[in-house]
PDB file of C-alpha atoms in Angstrom:
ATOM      1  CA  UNK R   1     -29.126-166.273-177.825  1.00  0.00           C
ATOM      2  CA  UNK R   2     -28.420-163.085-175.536  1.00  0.00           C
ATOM      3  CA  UNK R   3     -29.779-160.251-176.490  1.00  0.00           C
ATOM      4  CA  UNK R   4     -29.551-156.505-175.507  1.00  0.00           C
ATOM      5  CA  UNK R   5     -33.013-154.715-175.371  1.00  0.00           C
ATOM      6  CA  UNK R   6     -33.531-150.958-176.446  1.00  0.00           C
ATOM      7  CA  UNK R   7     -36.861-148.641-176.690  1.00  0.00           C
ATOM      8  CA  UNK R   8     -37.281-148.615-180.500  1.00  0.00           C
ATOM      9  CA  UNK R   9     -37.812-144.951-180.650  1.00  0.00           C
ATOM     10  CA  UNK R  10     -37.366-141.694-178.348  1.00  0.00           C
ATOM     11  CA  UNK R  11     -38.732-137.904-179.817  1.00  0.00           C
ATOM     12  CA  UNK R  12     -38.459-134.936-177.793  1.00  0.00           C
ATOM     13  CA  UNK R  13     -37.673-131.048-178.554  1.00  0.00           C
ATOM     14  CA  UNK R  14     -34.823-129.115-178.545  1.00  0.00           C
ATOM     15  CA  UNK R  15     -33.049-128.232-175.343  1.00  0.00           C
ATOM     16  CA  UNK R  16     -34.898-131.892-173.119  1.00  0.00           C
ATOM     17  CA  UNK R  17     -32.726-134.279-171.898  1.00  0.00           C
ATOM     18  CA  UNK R  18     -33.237-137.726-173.627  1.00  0.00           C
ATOM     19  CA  UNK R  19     -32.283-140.982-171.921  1.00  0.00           C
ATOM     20  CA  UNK R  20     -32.293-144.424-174.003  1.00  0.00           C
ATOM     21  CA  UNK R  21     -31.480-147.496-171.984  1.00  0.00           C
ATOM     22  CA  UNK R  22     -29.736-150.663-172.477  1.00  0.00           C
ATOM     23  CA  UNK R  23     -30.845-153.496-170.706  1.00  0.00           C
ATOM     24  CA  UNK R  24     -28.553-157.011-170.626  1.00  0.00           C
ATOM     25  CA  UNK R  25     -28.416-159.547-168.266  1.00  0.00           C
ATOM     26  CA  UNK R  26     -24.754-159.579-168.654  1.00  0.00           C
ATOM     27  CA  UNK R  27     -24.630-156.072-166.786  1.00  0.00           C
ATOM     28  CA  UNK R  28     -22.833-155.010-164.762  1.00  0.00           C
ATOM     29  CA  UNK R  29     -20.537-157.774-165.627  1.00  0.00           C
ATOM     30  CA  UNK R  30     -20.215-156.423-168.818  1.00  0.00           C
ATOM     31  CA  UNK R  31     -19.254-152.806-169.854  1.00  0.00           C
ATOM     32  CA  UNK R  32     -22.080-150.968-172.368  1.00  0.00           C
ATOM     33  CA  UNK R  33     -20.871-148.953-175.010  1.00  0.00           C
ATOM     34  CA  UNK R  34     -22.650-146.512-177.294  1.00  0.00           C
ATOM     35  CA  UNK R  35     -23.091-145.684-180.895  1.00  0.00           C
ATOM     36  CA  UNK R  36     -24.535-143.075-182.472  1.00  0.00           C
ATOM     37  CA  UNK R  37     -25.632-143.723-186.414  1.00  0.00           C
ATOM     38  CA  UNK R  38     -26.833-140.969-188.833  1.00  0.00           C
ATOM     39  CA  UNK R  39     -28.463-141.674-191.798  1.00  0.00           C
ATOM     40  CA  UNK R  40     -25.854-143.053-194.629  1.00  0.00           C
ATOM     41  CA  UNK R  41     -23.050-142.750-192.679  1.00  0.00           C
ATOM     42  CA  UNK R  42     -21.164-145.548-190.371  1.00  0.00           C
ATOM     43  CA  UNK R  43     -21.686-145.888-186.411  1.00  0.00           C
ATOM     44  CA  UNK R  44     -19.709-143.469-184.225  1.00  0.00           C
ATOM     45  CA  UNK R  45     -18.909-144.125-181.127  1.00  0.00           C
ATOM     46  CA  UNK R  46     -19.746-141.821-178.109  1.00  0.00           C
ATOM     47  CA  UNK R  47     -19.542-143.718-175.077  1.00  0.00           C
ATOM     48  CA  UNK R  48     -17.277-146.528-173.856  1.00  0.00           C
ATOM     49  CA  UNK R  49     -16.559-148.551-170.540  1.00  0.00           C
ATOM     50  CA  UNK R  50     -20.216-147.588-169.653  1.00  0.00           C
ATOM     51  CA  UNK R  51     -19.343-143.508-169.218  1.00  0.00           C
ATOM     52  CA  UNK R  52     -16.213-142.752-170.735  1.00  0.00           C
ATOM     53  CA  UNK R  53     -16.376-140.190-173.465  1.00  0.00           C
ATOM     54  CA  UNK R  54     -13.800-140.608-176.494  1.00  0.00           C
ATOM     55  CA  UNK R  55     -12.214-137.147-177.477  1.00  0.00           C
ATOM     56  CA  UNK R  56     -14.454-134.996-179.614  1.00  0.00           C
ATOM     57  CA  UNK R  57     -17.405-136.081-177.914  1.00  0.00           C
ATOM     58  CA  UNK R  58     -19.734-133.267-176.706  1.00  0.00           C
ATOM     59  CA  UNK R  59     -19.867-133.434-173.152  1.00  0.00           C
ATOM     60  CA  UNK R  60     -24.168-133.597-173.197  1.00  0.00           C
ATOM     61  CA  UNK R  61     -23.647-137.244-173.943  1.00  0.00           C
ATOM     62  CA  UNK R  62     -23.120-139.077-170.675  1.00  0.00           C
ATOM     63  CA  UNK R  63     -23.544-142.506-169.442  1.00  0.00           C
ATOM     64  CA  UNK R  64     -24.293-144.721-166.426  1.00  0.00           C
ATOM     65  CA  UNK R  65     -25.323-148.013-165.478  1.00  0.00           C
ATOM     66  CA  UNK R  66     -27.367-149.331-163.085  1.00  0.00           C
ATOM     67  CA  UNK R  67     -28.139-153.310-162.586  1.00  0.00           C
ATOM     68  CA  UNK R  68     -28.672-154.777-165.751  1.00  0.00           C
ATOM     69  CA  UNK R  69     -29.512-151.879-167.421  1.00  0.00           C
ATOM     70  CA  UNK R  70     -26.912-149.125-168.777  1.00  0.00           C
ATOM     71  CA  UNK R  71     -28.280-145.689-170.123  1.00  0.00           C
ATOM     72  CA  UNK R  72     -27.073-142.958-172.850  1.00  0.00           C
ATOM     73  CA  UNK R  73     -28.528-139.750-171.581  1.00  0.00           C
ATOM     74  CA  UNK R  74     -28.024-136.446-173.939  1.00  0.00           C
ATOM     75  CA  UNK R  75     -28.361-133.147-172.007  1.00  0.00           C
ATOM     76  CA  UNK R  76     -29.425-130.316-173.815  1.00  0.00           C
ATOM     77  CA  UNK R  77     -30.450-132.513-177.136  1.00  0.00           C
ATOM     78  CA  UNK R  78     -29.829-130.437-180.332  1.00  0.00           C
ATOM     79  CA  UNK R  79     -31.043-131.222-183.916  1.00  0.00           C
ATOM     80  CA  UNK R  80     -27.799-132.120-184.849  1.00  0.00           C
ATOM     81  CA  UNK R  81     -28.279-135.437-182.661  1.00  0.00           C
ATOM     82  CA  UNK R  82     -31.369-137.060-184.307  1.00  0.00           C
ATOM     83  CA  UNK R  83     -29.765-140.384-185.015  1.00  0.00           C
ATOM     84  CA  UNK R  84     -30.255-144.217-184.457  1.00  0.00           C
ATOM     85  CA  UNK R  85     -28.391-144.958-181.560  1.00  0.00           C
ATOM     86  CA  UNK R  86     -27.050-148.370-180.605  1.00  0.00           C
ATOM     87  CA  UNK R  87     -25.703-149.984-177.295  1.00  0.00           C
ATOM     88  CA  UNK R  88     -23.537-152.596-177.264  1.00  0.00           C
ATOM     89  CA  UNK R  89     -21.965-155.384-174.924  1.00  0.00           C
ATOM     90  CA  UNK R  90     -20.919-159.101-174.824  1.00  0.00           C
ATOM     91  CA  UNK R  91     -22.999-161.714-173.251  1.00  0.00           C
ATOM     92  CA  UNK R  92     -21.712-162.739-169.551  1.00  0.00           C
ATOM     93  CA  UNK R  93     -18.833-165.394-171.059  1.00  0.00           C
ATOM     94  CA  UNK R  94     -17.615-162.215-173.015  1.00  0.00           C
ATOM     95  CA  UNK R  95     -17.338-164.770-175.993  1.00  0.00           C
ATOM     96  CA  UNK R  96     -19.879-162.893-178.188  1.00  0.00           C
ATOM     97  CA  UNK R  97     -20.125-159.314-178.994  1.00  0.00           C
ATOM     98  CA  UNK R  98     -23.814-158.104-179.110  1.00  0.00           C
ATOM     99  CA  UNK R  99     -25.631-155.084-179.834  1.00  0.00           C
ATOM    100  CA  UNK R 100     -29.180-153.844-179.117  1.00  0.00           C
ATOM    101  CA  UNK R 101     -31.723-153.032-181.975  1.00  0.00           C
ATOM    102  CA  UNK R 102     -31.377-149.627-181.978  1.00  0.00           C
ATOM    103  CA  UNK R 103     -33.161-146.776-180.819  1.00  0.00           C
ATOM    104  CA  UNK R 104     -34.498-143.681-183.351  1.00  0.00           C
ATOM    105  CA  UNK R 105     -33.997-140.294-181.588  1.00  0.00           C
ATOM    106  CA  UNK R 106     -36.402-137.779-182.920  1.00  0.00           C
ATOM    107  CA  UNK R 107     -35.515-134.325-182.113  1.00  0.00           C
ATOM    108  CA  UNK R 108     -39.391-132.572-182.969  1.00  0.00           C
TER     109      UNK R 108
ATOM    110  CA  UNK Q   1      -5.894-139.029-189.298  1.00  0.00           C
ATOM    111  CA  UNK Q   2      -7.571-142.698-188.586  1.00  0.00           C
ATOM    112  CA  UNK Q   3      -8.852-144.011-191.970  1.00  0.00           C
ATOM    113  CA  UNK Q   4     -10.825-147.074-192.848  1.00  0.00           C
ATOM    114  CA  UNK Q   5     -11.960-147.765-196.470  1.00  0.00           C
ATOM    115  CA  UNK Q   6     -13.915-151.074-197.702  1.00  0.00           C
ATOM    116  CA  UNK Q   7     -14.287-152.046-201.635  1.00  0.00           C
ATOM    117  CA  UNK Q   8     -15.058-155.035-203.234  1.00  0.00           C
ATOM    118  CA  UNK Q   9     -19.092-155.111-202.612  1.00  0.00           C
ATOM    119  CA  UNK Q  10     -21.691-155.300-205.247  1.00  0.00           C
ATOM    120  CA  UNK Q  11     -24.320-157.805-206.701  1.00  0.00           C
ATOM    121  CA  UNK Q  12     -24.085-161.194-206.433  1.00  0.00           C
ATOM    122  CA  UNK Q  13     -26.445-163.852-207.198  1.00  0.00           C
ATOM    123  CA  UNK Q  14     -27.080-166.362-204.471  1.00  0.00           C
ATOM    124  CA  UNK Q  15     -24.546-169.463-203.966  1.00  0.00           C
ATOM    125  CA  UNK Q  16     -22.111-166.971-205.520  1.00  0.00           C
ATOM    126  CA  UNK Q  17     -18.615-165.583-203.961  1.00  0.00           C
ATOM    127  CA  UNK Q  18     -17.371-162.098-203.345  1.00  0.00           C
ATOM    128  CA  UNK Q  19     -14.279-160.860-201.489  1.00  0.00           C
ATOM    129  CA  UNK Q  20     -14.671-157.476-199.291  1.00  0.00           C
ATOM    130  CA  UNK Q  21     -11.391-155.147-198.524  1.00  0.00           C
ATOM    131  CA  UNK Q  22     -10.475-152.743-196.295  1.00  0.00           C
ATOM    132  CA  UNK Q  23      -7.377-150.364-196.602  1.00  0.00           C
ATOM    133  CA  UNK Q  24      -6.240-149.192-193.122  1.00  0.00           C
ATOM    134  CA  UNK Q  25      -4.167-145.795-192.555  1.00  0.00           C
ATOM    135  CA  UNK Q  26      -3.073-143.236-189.703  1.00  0.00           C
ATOM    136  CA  UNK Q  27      -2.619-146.206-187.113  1.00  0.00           C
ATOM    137  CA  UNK Q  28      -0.437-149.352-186.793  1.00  0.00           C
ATOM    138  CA  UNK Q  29      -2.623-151.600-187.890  1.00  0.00           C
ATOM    139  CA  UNK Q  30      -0.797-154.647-186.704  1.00  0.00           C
ATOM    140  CA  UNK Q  31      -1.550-153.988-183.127  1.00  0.00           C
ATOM    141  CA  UNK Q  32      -5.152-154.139-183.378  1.00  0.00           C
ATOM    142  CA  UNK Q  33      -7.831-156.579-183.793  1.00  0.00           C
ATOM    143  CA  UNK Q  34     -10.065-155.890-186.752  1.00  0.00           C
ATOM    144  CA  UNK Q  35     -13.645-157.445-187.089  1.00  0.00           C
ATOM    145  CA  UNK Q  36     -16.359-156.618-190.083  1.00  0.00           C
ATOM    146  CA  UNK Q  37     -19.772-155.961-188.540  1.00  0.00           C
ATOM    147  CA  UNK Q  38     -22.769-155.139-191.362  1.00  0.00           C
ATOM    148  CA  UNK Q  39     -25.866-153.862-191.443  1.00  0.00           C
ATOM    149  CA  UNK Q  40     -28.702-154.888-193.209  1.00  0.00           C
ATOM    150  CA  UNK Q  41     -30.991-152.734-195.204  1.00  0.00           C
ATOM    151  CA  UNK Q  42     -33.214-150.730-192.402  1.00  0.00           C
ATOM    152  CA  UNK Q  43     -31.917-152.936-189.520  1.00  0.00           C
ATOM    153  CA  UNK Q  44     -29.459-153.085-186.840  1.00  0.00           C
ATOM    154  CA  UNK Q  45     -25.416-154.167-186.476  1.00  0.00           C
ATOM    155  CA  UNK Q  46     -24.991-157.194-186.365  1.00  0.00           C
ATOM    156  CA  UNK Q  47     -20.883-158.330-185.843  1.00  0.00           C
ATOM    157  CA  UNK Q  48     -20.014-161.111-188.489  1.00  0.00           C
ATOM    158  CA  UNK Q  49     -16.353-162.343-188.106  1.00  0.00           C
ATOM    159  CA  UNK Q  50     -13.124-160.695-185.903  1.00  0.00           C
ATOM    160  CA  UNK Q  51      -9.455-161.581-186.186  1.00  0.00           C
ATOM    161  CA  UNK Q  52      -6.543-160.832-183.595  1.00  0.00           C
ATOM    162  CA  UNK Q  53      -4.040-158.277-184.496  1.00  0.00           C
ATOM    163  CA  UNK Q  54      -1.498-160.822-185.338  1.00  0.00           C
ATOM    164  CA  UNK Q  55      -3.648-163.215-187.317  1.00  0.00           C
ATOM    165  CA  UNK Q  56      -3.620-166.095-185.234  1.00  0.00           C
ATOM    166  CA  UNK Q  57      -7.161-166.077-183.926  1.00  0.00           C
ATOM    167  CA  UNK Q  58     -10.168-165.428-185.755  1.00  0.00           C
ATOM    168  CA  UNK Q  59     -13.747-166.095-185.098  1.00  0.00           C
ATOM    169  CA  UNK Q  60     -17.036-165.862-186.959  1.00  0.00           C
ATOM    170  CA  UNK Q  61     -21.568-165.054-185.806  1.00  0.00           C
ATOM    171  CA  UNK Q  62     -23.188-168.429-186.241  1.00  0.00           C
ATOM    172  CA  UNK Q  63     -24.588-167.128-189.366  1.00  0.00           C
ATOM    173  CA  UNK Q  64     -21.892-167.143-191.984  1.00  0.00           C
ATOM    174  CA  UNK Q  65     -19.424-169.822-190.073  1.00  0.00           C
ATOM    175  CA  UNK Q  66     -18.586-172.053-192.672  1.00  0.00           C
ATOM    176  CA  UNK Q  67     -18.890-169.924-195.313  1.00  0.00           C
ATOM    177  CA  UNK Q  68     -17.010-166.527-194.857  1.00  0.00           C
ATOM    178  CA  UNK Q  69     -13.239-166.559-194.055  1.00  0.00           C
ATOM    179  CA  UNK Q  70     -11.443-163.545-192.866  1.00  0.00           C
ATOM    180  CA  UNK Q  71      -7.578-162.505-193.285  1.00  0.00           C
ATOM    181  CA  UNK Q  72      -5.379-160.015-192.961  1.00  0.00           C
ATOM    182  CA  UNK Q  73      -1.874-158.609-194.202  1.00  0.00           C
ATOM    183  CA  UNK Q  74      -0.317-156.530-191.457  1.00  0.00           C
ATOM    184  CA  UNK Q  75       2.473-155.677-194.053  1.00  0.00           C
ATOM    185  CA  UNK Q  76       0.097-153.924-196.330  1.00  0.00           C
ATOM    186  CA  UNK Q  77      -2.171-152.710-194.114  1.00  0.00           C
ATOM    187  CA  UNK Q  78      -5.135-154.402-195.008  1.00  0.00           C
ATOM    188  CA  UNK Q  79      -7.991-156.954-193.739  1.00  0.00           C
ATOM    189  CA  UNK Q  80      -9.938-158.817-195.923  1.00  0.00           C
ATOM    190  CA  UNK Q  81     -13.413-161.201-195.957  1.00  0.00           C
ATOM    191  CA  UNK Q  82     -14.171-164.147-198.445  1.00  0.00           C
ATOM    192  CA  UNK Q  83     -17.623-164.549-199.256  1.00  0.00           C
ATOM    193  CA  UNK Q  84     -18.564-167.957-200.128  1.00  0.00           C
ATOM    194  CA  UNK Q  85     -22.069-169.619-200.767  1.00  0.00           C
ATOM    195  CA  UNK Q  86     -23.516-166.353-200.451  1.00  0.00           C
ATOM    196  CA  UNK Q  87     -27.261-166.021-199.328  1.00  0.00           C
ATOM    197  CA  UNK Q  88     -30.043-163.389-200.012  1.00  0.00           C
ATOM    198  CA  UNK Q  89     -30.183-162.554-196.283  1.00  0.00           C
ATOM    199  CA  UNK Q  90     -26.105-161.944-196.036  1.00  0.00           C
ATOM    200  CA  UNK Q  91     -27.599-158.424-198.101  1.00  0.00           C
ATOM    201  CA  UNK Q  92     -26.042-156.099-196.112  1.00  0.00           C
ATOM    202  CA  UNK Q  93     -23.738-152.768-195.822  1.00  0.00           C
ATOM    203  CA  UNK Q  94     -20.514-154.422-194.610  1.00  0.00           C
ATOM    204  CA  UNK Q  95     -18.751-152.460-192.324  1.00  0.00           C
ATOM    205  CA  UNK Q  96     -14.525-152.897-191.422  1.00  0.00           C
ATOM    206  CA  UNK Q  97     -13.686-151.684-188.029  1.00  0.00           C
ATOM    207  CA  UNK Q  98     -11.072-151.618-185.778  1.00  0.00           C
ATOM    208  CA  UNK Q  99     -11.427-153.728-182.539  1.00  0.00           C
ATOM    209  CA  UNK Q 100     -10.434-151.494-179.526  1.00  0.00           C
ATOM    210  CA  UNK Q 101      -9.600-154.631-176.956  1.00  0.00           C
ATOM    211  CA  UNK Q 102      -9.316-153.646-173.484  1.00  0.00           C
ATOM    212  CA  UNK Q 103      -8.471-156.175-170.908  1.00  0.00           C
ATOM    213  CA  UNK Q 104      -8.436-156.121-167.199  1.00  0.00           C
ATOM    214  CA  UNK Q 105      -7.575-158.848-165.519  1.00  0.00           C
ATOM    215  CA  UNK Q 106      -8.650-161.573-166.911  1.00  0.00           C
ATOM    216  CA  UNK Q 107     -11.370-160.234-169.078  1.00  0.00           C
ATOM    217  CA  UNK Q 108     -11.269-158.684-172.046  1.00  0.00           C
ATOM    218  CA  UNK Q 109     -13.845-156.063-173.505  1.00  0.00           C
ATOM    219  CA  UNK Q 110     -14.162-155.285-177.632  1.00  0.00           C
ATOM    220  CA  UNK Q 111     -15.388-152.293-178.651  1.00  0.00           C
ATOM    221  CA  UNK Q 112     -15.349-150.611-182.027  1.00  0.00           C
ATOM    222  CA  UNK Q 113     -13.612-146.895-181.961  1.00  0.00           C
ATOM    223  CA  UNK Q 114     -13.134-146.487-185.656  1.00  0.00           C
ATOM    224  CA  UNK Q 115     -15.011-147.396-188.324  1.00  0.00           C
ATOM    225  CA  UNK Q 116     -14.798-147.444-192.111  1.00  0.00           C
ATOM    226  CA  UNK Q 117     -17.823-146.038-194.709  1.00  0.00           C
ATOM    227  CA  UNK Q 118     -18.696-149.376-195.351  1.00  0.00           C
ATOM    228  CA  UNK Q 119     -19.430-151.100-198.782  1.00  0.00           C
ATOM    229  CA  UNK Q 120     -22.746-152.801-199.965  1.00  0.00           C
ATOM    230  CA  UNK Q 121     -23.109-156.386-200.715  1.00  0.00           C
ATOM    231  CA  UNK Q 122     -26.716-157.015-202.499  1.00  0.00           C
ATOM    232  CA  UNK Q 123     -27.416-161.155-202.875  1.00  0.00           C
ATOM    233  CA  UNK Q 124     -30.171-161.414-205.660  1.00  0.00           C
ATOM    234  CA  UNK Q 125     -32.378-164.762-205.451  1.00  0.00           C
TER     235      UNK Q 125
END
């Protein structure tokens, strides 16, 4: 079955810029979306239609795509942002809905 | 002020039923999609059944077709899944959230703007 492939973790301190990608065979036919998860609490999503940011986003999350890979990048990363963050798509049909494994962002 | 809120899980032995709700409020409900997605313990999302805002479509993941069903009542604002034949891997949070369809053209994108707390469904052998 499609799948949607994600680094499994990211760390980096205070201030760096991290970048997690997304990579689907389905892009660019697809859009990529992005949601970030805390621990015990439900997915939140921070980017949609590949770089559209819903209101009460910060603006240090961004996104792009490029070929079959989209990216999340987070300018600036603060502590508040260590979270599991998913990307999601559909496969090429845009029958199924699909999300990637998750990646852990450490913020040392 | 968007509000999603899921009851109904708890422990269940396996073969056994259980029915999952979600009470919807601050939107009009009957002009959106809905879809449960849940999340097993220490792994990712996984989407598990959808149905169209006015209840005439509904599909389910490979892994529960068959066996869940999934409803909705637009006049009380509230969705619904029926658990059936229940298995130790369907041990999961479940999660109710609302299906932001956008189309252009002739294809549509889902994508999941609000989401509810979720509620945990634990399938003992």
């Amino acid at each position: 079955s499609y799948g949607l492939t994600q680094p499994s973790s990211v760390s980096l301190s205070p201030g760096q810029t991290a970048t997690i990608t997304c990579s689907g065979d389905a892009f660019p036919k697809q859009y990529g979306f992005w949601y970030q998860q805390k621990p015990g609490q439900a997915p939140l999503l921070v980017i949609y239609r590949d770089n559209l940011r819903p209101s009460g986003i910060p603006e240090r999350f961004s996104g792009s795509t490029s070929g079959t890979t989209v990216t999340l990048t987070i300018r600036g990363v603060q502590a508040e942002d260590e979270a599991d963050y998913y990307c999601q798509s559909a496969d090429s049909s845009g029958a199924s809905v699909v999300f990637g494994g998750g990646t852990k962002l450490t913020v040392l | 002020h968007v509000q999603l809120v899921e009851s109904g899980g708890g422990l269940v032995k396996a073969g056994g039923s259980l029915t999952l709700s979600c009470e919807a409020s601050g939107f009009s409900f009957s002009d959106y999609y809905m879809r449960w997605i849940r999340q097993a313990p220490g792994k990712g999302l996984e989407w598990v059944s959808y149905i169209s805002s006015s209840n005439n479509y509904r599909d389910y993941a490979d892994s529960v077709k068959g066996r869940f069903t999934i409803s909705r009542d637009n006049s009380k604002n509230s969705l619904s899944l029926q658990m059936d034949s229940l298995r130790v891997e369907d041990t999961a949070v479940y999660y109710c959230a609302r299906d932001q369809l956008y189309c252009a053209g002739t294809t549509c994108y889902h994508y999941f703007d609000q989401w509810g707390r979720g509620t945990l469904v634990t399938v003992s052998s």
